[in-house]
Amino acid sequence: AQTVTQSQPEMSVQEAETVTLSCTYDTSESDYYLFWYKQPPSRQMILVIRQEAYKQQNATENRFSVNFQKAAKSFSLKISDSQLGDAAMYFCACLSGSGTYKYIFGTGTRLKVLA
Amino acid sequence: ETGVTQTPRHLVMGMTNKKSLKCEQHLGHNAMYWYKQSAKKPLELMFVYSLEERVENNSVPSRFSPECPNSSHLFLHLHTLQPEDSALYLCASSQGLLAGGNYEQYFGPGTRLTVT
């Protein structure tokens, strides 16, 4: 069965510092996609970054980057120069296969940014 | 944040009531989705619609009945719910189906449902 595990229910980071959120996944599919979503308090969930499994290069979006370790089935999110607006729940997700909807989310990590 | 709207934002209903959740997307997308977000549980994909046709139903109980009259609107009809159905119900849309095109989903703010 496909699973996504976020082992850190909560993390804190000092403003301007760097934090890494962990995510491990398991899928039997060779074709899959990985995502990080951000859900700020009382606001809509938005996509932060995505990674195609067939791409070896780690995805980067401004201050957000991932460390994709395919063999280890690890997909961590690094946030550099943390800002107060980064405080949110972060969800890791895996979409497996083609033409299917095995779209599994982790339980989330709550990130607190300390001023 | 106005690309996908959901109404109502909060709903309290008894187990014998019938209610409907509404989702509207203003992005010109062709695919729409319903998710359930329960406390301390992973987000669950419930239904997927593409061009008004349901393409996925992830073993959701029949007390949840989706309807997609056009590509801009999605409803979730609720009847004889259970207290464990209390959750945040999120709607999302995407330009194409997750598995076939644009993979980015745009989420609505959700409807907080409480079943008493």
Tab-separated table of C-alpha atoms in Angstrom:
chain	number	residue	atom	x	y	z
A	1	ALA	CA	0.000	0.000	0.000
A	2	GLN	CA	1.117	3.512	-0.714
A	3	THR	CA	2.066	5.549	2.349
A	4	VAL	CA	3.393	9.002	3.166
A	5	THR	CA	4.943	9.632	6.576
A	6	GLN	CA	5.739	12.944	8.193
A	7	SER	CA	7.403	12.114	11.483
A	8	GLN	CA	7.573	15.668	12.826
A	9	PRO	CA	4.171	16.853	14.063
A	10	GLU	CA	5.609	20.252	14.915
A	11	MET	CA	8.759	22.223	14.178
A	12	SER	CA	10.028	25.665	15.169
A	13	VAL	CA	12.504	27.905	13.436
A	14	GLN	CA	13.917	31.304	14.207
A	15	GLU	CA	13.135	34.009	11.685
A	16	ALA	CA	15.809	34.182	8.955
A	17	GLU	CA	17.077	30.721	9.805
A	18	THR	CA	16.774	27.514	7.794
A	19	VAL	CA	14.520	24.581	8.610
A	20	THR	CA	14.053	21.165	7.048
A	21	LEU	CA	10.799	19.251	7.154
A	22	SER	CA	10.997	15.494	6.690
A	23	CYS	CA	8.862	13.229	4.554
A	24	THR	CA	9.230	9.597	3.608
A	25	TYR	CA	7.003	7.737	1.213
A	26	ASP	CA	6.468	4.277	-0.100
A	27	THR	CA	5.030	3.324	-3.452
A	28	SER	CA	5.387	0.365	-5.749
A	29	GLU	CA	4.914	2.534	-8.842
A	30	SER	CA	7.859	3.601	-10.938
A	31	ASP	CA	6.048	6.705	-12.146
A	32	TYR	CA	5.048	9.110	-9.390
A	33	TYR	CA	5.095	12.729	-8.302
A	34	LEU	CA	5.794	14.321	-4.956
A	35	PHE	CA	4.393	17.547	-3.585
A	36	TRP	CA	4.660	19.865	-0.630
A	37	TYR	CA	1.588	21.909	0.234
A	38	LYS	CA	1.282	24.763	2.704
A	39	GLN	CA	-1.891	25.469	4.678
A	40	PRO	CA	-1.671	28.720	6.681
A	41	PRO	CA	-4.073	29.157	9.598
A	42	SER	CA	-7.588	29.788	8.309
A	43	ARG	CA	-6.302	30.172	4.776
A	44	GLN	CA	-6.346	28.059	1.663
A	45	MET	CA	-3.934	25.262	0.956
A	46	ILE	CA	-1.437	26.125	-1.737
A	47	LEU	CA	1.189	24.172	-3.603
A	48	VAL	CA	4.736	24.986	-2.511
A	49	ILE	CA	6.820	22.732	-4.703
A	50	ARG	CA	6.594	19.536	-6.718
A	51	GLN	CA	9.040	16.935	-7.938
A	52	GLU	CA	8.731	14.391	-10.719
A	53	ALA	CA	10.263	11.087	-9.665
A	54	TYR	CA	12.044	10.643	-12.982
A	55	LYS	CA	13.963	13.879	-12.510
A	56	GLN	CA	17.199	13.568	-10.590
A	57	GLN	CA	17.605	17.285	-10.058
A	58	ASN	CA	16.049	18.605	-6.879
A	59	ALA	CA	13.243	21.101	-7.399
A	60	THR	CA	13.699	24.654	-6.175
A	61	GLU	CA	11.246	27.528	-5.824
A	62	ASN	CA	12.840	30.667	-4.434
A	63	ARG	CA	13.482	29.990	-0.711
A	64	PHE	CA	12.002	26.504	-0.908
A	65	SER	CA	13.960	23.493	-2.081
A	66	VAL	CA	13.681	19.770	-1.747
A	67	ASN	CA	16.136	16.999	-1.068
A	68	PHE	CA	14.815	14.097	-3.092
A	69	GLN	CA	16.518	10.812	-2.250
A	70	LYS	CA	14.808	8.288	-4.488
A	71	ALA	CA	16.550	5.189	-3.203
A	72	ALA	CA	15.760	6.112	0.368
A	73	LYS	CA	12.243	7.255	-0.591
A	74	SER	CA	12.815	10.516	1.171
A	75	PHE	CA	11.494	13.923	0.123
A	76	SER	CA	12.393	16.654	2.587
A	77	LEU	CA	11.568	20.346	2.261
A	78	LYS	CA	14.106	22.995	3.121
A	79	ILE	CA	12.968	26.529	3.844
A	80	SER	CA	15.751	29.095	3.799
A	81	ASP	CA	15.624	32.561	5.346
A	82	SER	CA	12.407	31.692	7.169
A	83	GLN	CA	9.787	34.394	7.372
A	84	LEU	CA	6.841	34.881	9.711
A	85	GLY	CA	4.526	34.199	6.780
A	86	ASP	CA	5.972	30.713	6.456
A	87	ALA	CA	4.153	29.636	9.608
A	88	ALA	CA	1.640	27.007	8.517
A	89	MET	CA	0.846	23.323	8.297
A	90	TYR	CA	2.961	21.647	5.645
A	91	PHE	CA	1.738	18.511	3.936
A	92	CYS	CA	3.765	16.106	1.877
A	93	ALA	CA	1.898	14.154	-0.798
A	94	CYS	CA	2.576	11.444	-3.342
A	95	LEU	CA	0.661	10.863	-6.566
A	96	SER	CA	1.399	7.474	-8.013
A	97	GLY	CA	0.977	5.892	-11.363
A	98	SER	CA	-0.498	7.231	-14.528
A	99	GLY	CA	-4.212	7.480	-15.052
A	100	THR	CA	-4.901	6.698	-11.419
A	101	TYR	CA	-5.695	8.695	-8.332
A	102	LYS	CA	-3.523	7.156	-5.679
A	103	TYR	CA	-3.006	10.570	-4.143
A	104	ILE	CA	-1.821	10.091	-0.572
A	105	PHE	CA	-1.063	12.856	1.901
A	106	GLY	CA	0.958	12.816	5.088
A	107	THR	CA	-0.449	13.942	8.428
A	108	GLY	CA	1.327	17.271	8.244
A	109	THR	CA	3.970	19.231	10.132
A	110	ARG	CA	3.074	22.430	11.904
A	111	LEU	CA	5.813	24.987	11.431
A	112	LYS	CA	6.175	27.838	13.887
A	113	VAL	CA	8.387	30.787	13.021
A	114	LEU	CA	9.799	32.650	15.995
A	115	ALA	CA	10.494	36.361	15.745
B	1	GLU	CA	-7.565	33.379	-2.890
B	2	THR	CA	-10.869	33.886	-4.726
B	3	GLY	CA	-10.128	31.358	-7.496
B	4	VAL	CA	-12.027	28.591	-5.715
B	5	THR	CA	-14.876	29.459	-3.400
B	6	GLN	CA	-16.854	27.246	-1.070
B	7	THR	CA	-20.137	27.781	0.721
B	8	PRO	CA	-21.083	27.586	3.448
B	9	ARG	CA	-17.854	28.078	5.381
B	10	HIS	CA	-19.348	26.482	8.479
B	11	LEU	CA	-22.186	24.002	8.795
B	12	VAL	CA	-23.729	22.255	11.766
B	13	MET	CA	-26.208	19.520	10.992
B	14	GLY	CA	-28.008	16.739	12.744
B	15	MET	CA	-27.661	13.144	11.683
B	16	THR	CA	-31.076	13.137	10.031
B	17	ASN	CA	-30.617	16.349	8.060
B	18	LYS	CA	-29.919	16.767	4.385
B	19	LYS	CA	-27.554	19.511	3.329
B	20	SER	CA	-25.319	20.384	0.407
B	21	LEU	CA	-21.860	21.868	0.122
B	22	LYS	CA	-21.105	24.046	-2.870
B	23	CYS	CA	-17.850	24.719	-4.647
B	24	GLU	CA	-17.256	27.127	-7.500
B	25	GLN	CA	-14.063	27.690	-9.435
B	26	HIS	CA	-13.369	30.806	-11.467
B	27	LEU	CA	-10.178	29.574	-13.094
B	28	GLY	CA	-11.477	27.887	-16.220
B	29	HIS	CA	-10.304	24.506	-14.975
B	30	ASN	CA	-11.655	21.203	-16.236
B	31	ALA	CA	-11.181	19.013	-13.178
B	32	MET	CA	-12.588	19.335	-9.690
B	33	TYR	CA	-12.083	17.368	-6.475
B	34	TRP	CA	-13.548	16.831	-3.033
B	35	TYR	CA	-11.279	16.112	-0.058
B	36	LYS	CA	-11.940	15.363	3.583
B	37	GLN	CA	-9.556	16.770	6.189
B	38	SER	CA	-9.995	15.322	9.665
B	39	ALA	CA	-7.986	16.296	12.705
B	40	LYS	CA	-4.723	14.377	12.994
B	41	LYS	CA	-5.489	12.294	9.914
B	42	PRO	CA	-4.122	12.589	6.391
B	43	LEU	CA	-6.072	14.490	3.800
B	44	GLU	CA	-8.329	12.057	1.953
B	45	LEU	CA	-9.285	12.370	-1.696
B	46	MET	CA	-12.987	11.555	-1.991
B	47	PHE	CA	-14.129	12.304	-5.542
B	48	VAL	CA	-12.631	13.413	-8.833
B	49	TYR	CA	-14.545	14.977	-11.712
B	50	SER	CA	-13.264	15.728	-15.173
B	51	LEU	CA	-15.455	17.669	-17.592
B	52	GLU	CA	-18.460	16.987	-15.361
B	53	GLU	CA	-17.884	13.238	-15.342
B	54	ARG	CA	-16.901	11.406	-12.207
B	55	VAL	CA	-13.637	9.577	-12.752
B	56	GLU	CA	-12.878	8.462	-9.234
B	57	ASN	CA	-14.773	7.510	-6.128
B	58	ASN	CA	-12.420	6.428	-3.402
B	59	SER	CA	-14.703	4.083	-1.469
B	60	VAL	CA	-16.714	6.913	-0.034
B	61	PRO	CA	-19.940	5.971	1.804
B	62	SER	CA	-23.143	6.561	-0.137
B	63	ARG	CA	-24.291	9.159	2.395
B	64	PHE	CA	-21.971	11.468	0.452
B	65	SER	CA	-23.280	12.164	-3.037
B	66	PRO	CA	-21.347	14.430	-5.413
B	67	GLU	CA	-22.782	16.364	-8.316
B	68	CYS	CA	-20.995	18.310	-11.020
B	69	PRO	CA	-23.516	20.125	-13.230
B	70	ASN	CA	-20.814	21.968	-15.165
B	71	SER	CA	-17.078	22.431	-15.085
B	72	SER	CA	-17.312	25.430	-12.749
B	73	HIS	CA	-19.529	23.975	-10.041
B	74	LEU	CA	-19.261	21.009	-7.734
B	75	PHE	CA	-21.647	19.973	-5.012
B	76	LEU	CA	-21.458	17.468	-2.194
B	77	HIS	CA	-24.875	16.355	-1.028
B	78	LEU	CA	-24.995	15.071	2.520
B	79	HIS	CA	-27.641	12.907	4.183
B	80	THR	CA	-27.855	10.828	7.341
B	81	LEU	CA	-24.298	11.637	8.305
B	82	GLN	CA	-22.480	10.284	11.351
B	83	PRO	CA	-20.555	12.268	13.970
B	84	GLU	CA	-17.292	10.852	12.581
B	85	ASP	CA	-18.056	12.674	9.335
B	86	SER	CA	-17.308	15.952	11.095
B	87	ALA	CA	-14.326	17.439	9.301
B	88	LEU	CA	-13.120	20.170	6.992
B	89	TYR	CA	-14.247	19.448	3.437
B	90	LEU	CA	-12.008	20.932	0.818
B	91	CYS	CA	-12.740	21.480	-2.825
B	92	ALA	CA	-9.986	21.844	-5.391
B	93	SER	CA	-9.662	22.313	-9.121
B	94	SER	CA	-6.943	21.854	-11.706
B	95	GLN	CA	-6.487	22.686	-15.359
B	96	GLY	CA	-6.262	19.044	-16.266
B	97	LEU	CA	-6.578	15.794	-14.423
B	98	LEU	CA	-3.869	15.112	-11.888
B	99	ALA	CA	-2.663	12.110	-13.770
B	100	GLY	CA	-2.722	13.588	-17.217
B	101	GLY	CA	-1.763	17.189	-17.383
B	102	ASN	CA	-1.316	20.113	-15.066
B	103	TYR	CA	-0.578	18.726	-11.629
B	104	GLU	CA	-1.204	21.843	-9.629
B	105	GLN	CA	-4.408	21.974	-7.677
B	106	TYR	CA	-6.015	25.134	-6.395
B	107	PHE	CA	-7.870	24.666	-3.153
B	108	GLY	CA	-10.895	26.395	-1.727
B	109	PRO	CA	-11.061	27.579	1.897
B	110	GLY	CA	-13.120	24.583	2.946
B	111	THR	CA	-16.397	23.993	4.745
B	112	ARG	CA	-16.103	23.145	8.425
B	113	LEU	CA	-18.797	20.513	8.994
B	114	THR	CA	-19.989	19.446	12.418
B	115	VAL	CA	-22.432	16.568	12.712
B	116	THR	CA	-24.331	16.450	15.983
